[in-house]
GROMACS .gro file of C-alpha atoms in nm:
model
  290
    1UNK     CA    1  10.202  10.810  13.035
    2UNK     CA    2  10.389  10.513  13.198
    3UNK     CA    3  10.730  10.622  13.140
    4UNK     CA    4  10.881  10.927  13.275
    5UNK     CA    5  11.133  10.996  12.977
    6UNK     CA    6  11.121  10.934  12.598
    7UNK     CA    7  11.423  10.928  12.360
    8UNK     CA    8  11.353  11.153  12.058
    9UNK     CA    9  11.570  11.137  11.741
   10UNK     CA   10  11.643  11.431  11.537
   11UNK     CA   11  11.720  11.408  11.177
   12UNK     CA   12  11.881  11.713  11.006
   13UNK     CA   13  11.939  11.663  10.647
   14UNK     CA   14  12.063  11.799  10.306
   15UNK     CA   15  11.845  11.744  10.040
   16UNK     CA   16  11.864  11.670   9.642
   17UNK     CA   17  11.637  11.709   9.353
   18UNK     CA   18  11.563  11.331   9.348
   19UNK     CA   19  11.276  11.241   9.599
   20UNK     CA   20  11.340  10.864   9.590
   21UNK     CA   21  11.706  10.952   9.703
   22UNK     CA   22  11.585  11.168   9.953
   23UNK     CA   23  11.332  10.896  10.108
   24UNK     CA   24  11.644  10.607  10.091
   25UNK     CA   25  11.856  10.891  10.258
   26UNK     CA   26  11.570  10.943  10.527
   27UNK     CA   27  11.528  10.579  10.576
   28UNK     CA   28  11.872  10.515  10.653
   29UNK     CA   29  11.901  10.814  10.903
   30UNK     CA   30  11.572  10.668  11.099
   31UNK     CA   31  11.721  10.327  11.093
   32UNK     CA   32  12.041  10.488  11.272
   33UNK     CA   33  11.831  10.671  11.504
   34UNK     CA   34  11.645  10.371  11.603
   35UNK     CA   35  11.965  10.167  11.662
   36UNK     CA   36  12.101  10.448  11.886
   37UNK     CA   37  11.752  10.428  12.107
   38UNK     CA   38  11.522  10.678  11.973
   39UNK     CA   39  11.153  10.577  12.025
   40UNK     CA   40  11.007  10.909  11.825
   41UNK     CA   41  11.179  11.027  11.531
   42UNK     CA   42  11.103  11.388  11.393
   43UNK     CA   43  11.176  11.451  11.023
   44UNK     CA   44  11.267  11.826  10.891
   45UNK     CA   45  10.974  11.988  10.691
   46UNK     CA   46  10.907  11.867  10.340
   47UNK     CA   47  11.227  11.625  10.342
   48UNK     CA   48  11.106  11.450  10.016
   49UNK     CA   49  11.233  11.693   9.803
   50UNK     CA   50  11.445  12.032   9.791
   51UNK     CA   51  11.272  12.344   9.943
   52UNK     CA   52  11.074  12.438   9.634
   53UNK     CA   53  10.872  12.728   9.770
   54UNK     CA   54  11.182  12.956   9.693
   55UNK     CA   55  11.018  12.998   9.342
   56UNK     CA   56  10.639  12.985   9.190
   57UNK     CA   57  10.646  12.721   8.923
   58UNK     CA   58  10.353  12.480   8.862
   59UNK     CA   59  10.555  12.199   8.786
   60UNK     CA   60  10.632  12.159   9.164
   61UNK     CA   61  10.269  12.052   9.213
   62UNK     CA   62  10.388  11.704   9.077
   63UNK     CA   63  10.585  11.664   9.416
   64UNK     CA   64  10.270  11.621   9.594
   65UNK     CA   65  10.099  11.313   9.726
   66UNK     CA   66   9.800  11.181   9.899
   67UNK     CA   67   9.802  11.126  10.276
   68UNK     CA   68   9.790  10.851  10.317
   69UNK     CA   69   9.971  10.745  10.042
   70UNK     CA   70  10.297  10.622   9.931
   71UNK     CA   71  10.539  10.792  10.171
   72UNK     CA   72  10.345  10.734  10.439
   73UNK     CA   73  10.287  10.355  10.341
   74UNK     CA   74  10.689  10.339  10.320
   75UNK     CA   75  10.724  10.498  10.659
   76UNK     CA   76  10.450  10.314  10.813
   77UNK     CA   77  10.628   9.967  10.745
   78UNK     CA   78  10.966  10.116  10.899
   79UNK     CA   79  10.789  10.232  11.195
   80UNK     CA   80  10.640   9.872  11.245
   81UNK     CA   81  10.990   9.712  11.170
   82UNK     CA   82  11.161   9.947  11.416
   83UNK     CA   83  10.900   9.986  11.679
   84UNK     CA   84  10.916  10.392  11.656
   85UNK     CA   85  10.706  10.663  11.609
   86UNK     CA   86  10.761  10.858  11.283
   87UNK     CA   87  10.666  11.251  11.271
   88UNK     CA   88  10.709  11.298  10.892
   89UNK     CA   89  10.635  11.616  10.695
   90UNK     CA   90  10.500  11.589  10.341
   91UNK     CA   91  10.326  11.774  10.039
   92UNK     CA   92   9.989  11.663  10.056
   93UNK     CA   93   9.723  11.669   9.722
   94UNK     CA   94   9.402  11.651   9.868
   95UNK     CA   95   9.217  11.718   9.563
   96UNK     CA   96   9.279  11.839   9.213
   97UNK     CA   97   9.413  12.202   9.275
   98UNK     CA   98   9.393  12.174   9.643
   99UNK     CA   99   9.743  12.110   9.825
  100UNK     CA  100   9.841  12.147  10.196
  101UNK     CA  101  10.178  12.161  10.392
  102UNK     CA  102  10.109  11.857  10.613
  103UNK     CA  103  10.261  11.637  10.874
  104UNK     CA  104  10.154  11.280  10.923
  105UNK     CA  105  10.233  11.079  11.255
  106UNK     CA  106  10.282  10.682  11.226
  107UNK     CA  107  10.265  10.508  11.556
  108UNK     CA  108  10.528  10.253  11.680
  109UNK     CA  109  10.306   9.956  11.546
  110UNK     CA  110  10.301  10.116  11.201
  111UNK     CA  111   9.927  10.257  11.246
  112UNK     CA  112   9.858  10.588  11.064
  113UNK     CA  113   9.743  10.797  11.331
  114UNK     CA  114   9.649  11.095  11.131
  115UNK     CA  115   9.777  11.450  10.992
  116UNK     CA  116   9.806  11.802  11.081
  117UNK     CA  117   9.780  12.060  10.822
  118UNK     CA  118   9.993  12.378  10.853
  119UNK     CA  119   9.796  12.665  10.969
  120UNK     CA  120  10.017  12.965  10.894
  121UNK     CA  121  10.129  12.997  10.568
  122UNK     CA  122  10.390  13.256  10.488
  123UNK     CA  123  10.470  13.467  10.154
  124UNK     CA  124  10.822  13.618  10.167
  125UNK     CA  125  11.116  13.654   9.936
  126UNK     CA  126  11.242  13.279   9.891
  127UNK     CA  127  10.904  13.136  10.116
  128UNK     CA  128  10.637  13.182   9.851
  129UNK     CA  129  10.426  12.913  10.002
  130UNK     CA  130  10.089  13.079   9.951
  131UNK     CA  131  10.130  12.970   9.580
  132UNK     CA  132  10.144  12.608   9.701
  133UNK     CA  133   9.949  12.591  10.005
  134UNK     CA  134   9.630  12.608  10.131
  135UNK     CA  135   9.579  12.702  10.506
  136UNK     CA  136   9.524  12.411  10.744
  137UNK     CA  137   9.145  12.343  10.830
  138UNK     CA  138   9.190  12.060  11.046
  139UNK     CA  139   9.273  12.260  11.364
  140UNK     CA  140   9.509  12.219  11.582
  141UNK     CA  141   9.608  11.848  11.680
  142UNK     CA  142   9.728  11.602  11.947
  143UNK     CA  143   9.827  11.266  11.855
  144UNK     CA  144   9.836  10.981  12.118
  145UNK     CA  145  10.130  10.753  12.044
  146UNK     CA  146  10.274  10.472  12.214
  147UNK     CA  147  10.534  10.716  12.365
  148UNK     CA  148  10.319  10.991  12.468
  149UNK     CA  149  10.068  11.260  12.358
  150UNK     CA  150  10.241  11.473  12.069
  151UNK     CA  151  10.167  11.811  11.939
  152UNK     CA  152  10.263  11.881  11.592
  153UNK     CA  153  10.328  12.226  11.442
  154UNK     CA  154  10.507  12.332  11.125
  155UNK     CA  155  10.752  12.554  11.060
  156UNK     CA  156  10.608  12.907  11.031
  157UNK     CA  157  10.349  12.804  11.293
  158UNK     CA  158  10.665  12.838  11.529
  159UNK     CA  159  10.623  13.237  11.569
  160UNK     CA  160  10.273  13.216  11.703
  161UNK     CA  161  10.215  13.134  12.067
  162UNK     CA  162   9.864  13.095  12.016
  163UNK     CA  163   9.923  12.779  11.811
  164UNK     CA  164  10.163  12.640  12.078
  165UNK     CA  165   9.925  12.762  12.385
  166UNK     CA  166   9.612  12.578  12.201
  167UNK     CA  167   9.809  12.254  12.126
  168UNK     CA  168   9.952  12.245  12.495
  169UNK     CA  169   9.628  12.277  12.628
  170UNK     CA  170   9.488  12.003  12.437
  171UNK     CA  171   9.744  11.779  12.634
  172UNK     CA  172  10.065  11.768  12.447
  173UNK     CA  173  10.337  11.647  12.632
  174UNK     CA  174  10.598  11.771  12.377
  175UNK     CA  175  10.577  12.007  12.079
  176UNK     CA  176  10.734  11.922  11.735
  177UNK     CA  177  10.840  12.169  11.487
  178UNK     CA  178  10.917  11.985  11.142
  179UNK     CA  179  11.097  12.285  10.967
  180UNK     CA  180  11.282  12.435  10.649
  181UNK     CA  181  11.415  12.780  10.730
  182UNK     CA  182  11.775  12.924  10.653
  183UNK     CA  183  11.961  13.238  10.566
  184UNK     CA  184  12.037  13.432  10.232
  185UNK     CA  185  12.388  13.273  10.126
  186UNK     CA  186  12.527  13.632  10.086
  187UNK     CA  187  12.363  13.761  10.425
  188UNK     CA  188  12.609  13.913  10.677
  189UNK     CA  189  12.688  13.699  10.992
  190UNK     CA  190  12.534  13.942  11.259
  191UNK     CA  191  12.210  13.942  11.070
  192UNK     CA  192  12.220  13.540  11.058
  193UNK     CA  193  12.279  13.530  11.424
  194UNK     CA  194  11.989  13.770  11.503
  195UNK     CA  195  11.772  13.576  11.296
  196UNK     CA  196  11.845  13.225  11.458
  197UNK     CA  197  11.850  13.363  11.782
  198UNK     CA  198  11.523  13.507  11.734
  199UNK     CA  199  11.382  13.175  11.579
  200UNK     CA  200  11.528  12.956  11.864
  201UNK     CA  201  11.419  13.196  12.121
  202UNK     CA  202  11.043  13.211  12.026
  203UNK     CA  203  11.027  12.839  12.051
  204UNK     CA  204  11.205  12.794  12.370
  205UNK     CA  205  10.961  13.067  12.508
  206UNK     CA  206  10.687  12.804  12.426
  207UNK     CA  207  10.851  12.579  12.652
  208UNK     CA  208  10.840  12.832  12.930
  209UNK     CA  209  10.487  12.961  12.881
  210UNK     CA  210  10.342  12.629  12.860
  211UNK     CA  211  10.581  12.393  13.052
  212UNK     CA  212  10.651  12.148  12.763
  213UNK     CA  213  10.958  12.025  12.592
  214UNK     CA  214  10.986  12.140  12.223
  215UNK     CA  215  11.176  11.977  11.962
  216UNK     CA  216  11.245  12.154  11.615
  217UNK     CA  217  11.418  11.980  11.327
  218UNK     CA  218  11.542  12.191  11.040
  219UNK     CA  219  11.751  12.099  10.730
  220UNK     CA  220  12.101  12.219  10.612
  221UNK     CA  221  12.258  12.280  10.277
  222UNK     CA  222  12.246  12.573   9.998
  223UNK     CA  223  11.948  12.540   9.784
  224UNK     CA  224  11.945  12.822   9.522
  225UNK     CA  225  12.003  13.161   9.720
  226UNK     CA  226  11.901  12.987  10.050
  227UNK     CA  227  12.158  12.842  10.306
  228UNK     CA  228  11.951  12.634  10.545
  229UNK     CA  229  12.074  12.706  10.892
  230UNK     CA  230  12.026  12.366  11.041
  231UNK     CA  231  12.040  12.442  11.443
  232UNK     CA  232  11.763  12.154  11.493
  233UNK     CA  233  11.729  12.174  11.887
  234UNK     CA  234  11.571  12.039  12.189
  235UNK     CA  235  11.457  12.251  12.491
  236UNK     CA  236  11.326  12.127  12.808
  237UNK     CA  237  10.993  12.219  12.978
  238UNK     CA  238  11.160  12.545  13.109
  239UNK     CA  239  11.319  12.647  12.798
  240UNK     CA  240  11.661  12.509  12.855
  241UNK     CA  241  11.856  12.396  12.559
  242UNK     CA  242  11.922  12.064  12.598
  243UNK     CA  243  12.056  11.982  12.243
  244UNK     CA  244  12.165  12.201  11.934
  245UNK     CA  245  12.277  12.070  11.630
  246UNK     CA  246  12.555  12.224  11.386
  247UNK     CA  247  12.447  12.480  11.118
  248UNK     CA  248  12.588  12.320  10.848
  249UNK     CA  249  12.631  11.941  10.933
  250UNK     CA  250  12.390  11.650  10.865
  251UNK     CA  251  12.296  11.549  11.204
  252UNK     CA  252  12.117  11.222  11.343
  253UNK     CA  253  12.066  11.260  11.718
  254UNK     CA  254  11.903  11.115  12.020
  255UNK     CA  255  11.801  11.306  12.295
  256UNK     CA  256  11.637  11.186  12.593
  257UNK     CA  257  11.329  11.404  12.713
  258UNK     CA  258  11.210  11.425  13.075
  259UNK     CA  259  10.854  11.395  13.091
  260UNK     CA  260  10.849  11.488  13.477
  261UNK     CA  261  10.936  11.834  13.429
  262UNK     CA  262  10.608  11.957  13.310
  263UNK     CA  263  10.439  11.898  13.630
  264UNK     CA  264  10.721  12.057  13.826
  265UNK     CA  265  10.768  12.367  13.628
  266UNK     CA  266  10.396  12.422  13.608
  267UNK     CA  267  10.322  12.373  13.967
  268UNK     CA  268  10.634  12.611  14.085
  269UNK     CA  269  10.545  12.867  13.772
  270UNK     CA  270  10.167  12.840  13.752
  271UNK     CA  271  10.112  13.019  13.446
  272UNK     CA  272   9.799  12.779  13.343
  273UNK     CA  273   9.690  12.847  13.690
  274UNK     CA  274   9.676  13.198  13.649
  275UNK     CA  275   9.537  13.250  13.301
  276UNK     CA  276   9.263  13.507  13.272
  277UNK     CA  277   9.054  13.330  13.019
  278UNK     CA  278   8.770  13.582  13.077
  279UNK     CA  279   8.972  13.874  12.928
  280UNK     CA  280   9.131  13.705  12.633
  281UNK     CA  281   8.815  13.762  12.383
  282UNK     CA  282   8.997  14.045  12.227
  283UNK     CA  283   9.253  13.819  12.042
  284UNK     CA  284   8.993  13.692  11.804
  285UNK     CA  285   9.024  14.056  11.643
  286UNK     CA  286   9.300  14.100  11.363
  287UNK     CA  287   9.398  14.418  11.523
  288UNK     CA  288   9.243  14.663  11.797
  289UNK     CA  289   9.156  14.964  11.632
  290UNK     CA  290   9.036  15.240  11.825
   0.00000   0.00000   0.00000
């Protein structure tokens, strides 16, 4: 990579039930971020719609589209016009009856670089994603863009250090996490705080363990019983929070990320050097029974 820093735009929005309106709002946000100097723009998870996985409803499959398809075509033209890289989370229809939670990457010249399919699929109250999404089968991915090598993971992937480690070992210079996560709207404040801190801490730990910055972009707003907690943030290559968005307000923020820190932190805290890869085979087991 020629440059030593990159300007990343985080777009944290509230969504409506109108996909066209959400797309227009997102396009406007990308334009603002580009005007403010962003070179890479990361969108929140499933930005074209409300977070429909709070219910198991067959009609919601109509929200899916091919990738590449209409949304990537729109964003590709915008990426080329503005000279920015766009990380876009979409509901992918792969074939009849086969769907994925997928993020597409558009380079700054408008070219479609490929996609990452979410590997870890949750199934919890309010997050019935297994009803909709087949687990990813493309493996972990790194995308070589004009402004650096981007590792893409998605929401529930955030809780798995294995995913961050593998993506980092593939050469990712920054880890991006498009996200949709929130609190039950009637939940007590202490539980809210505990949950947010756990969410942010696990991702900051990926920065520390791997020596790479992390960019996590969430949504805001109340949808059904869920209040999405926003709090999009950037941590540097040693886990320091460089920026954190509000828990309620929509946010379009550009953050300059140093790419010099990885070598320095990895040299002074040589976790990669000291990995005992000869001892890790047990991790391939579901659980280590006696």
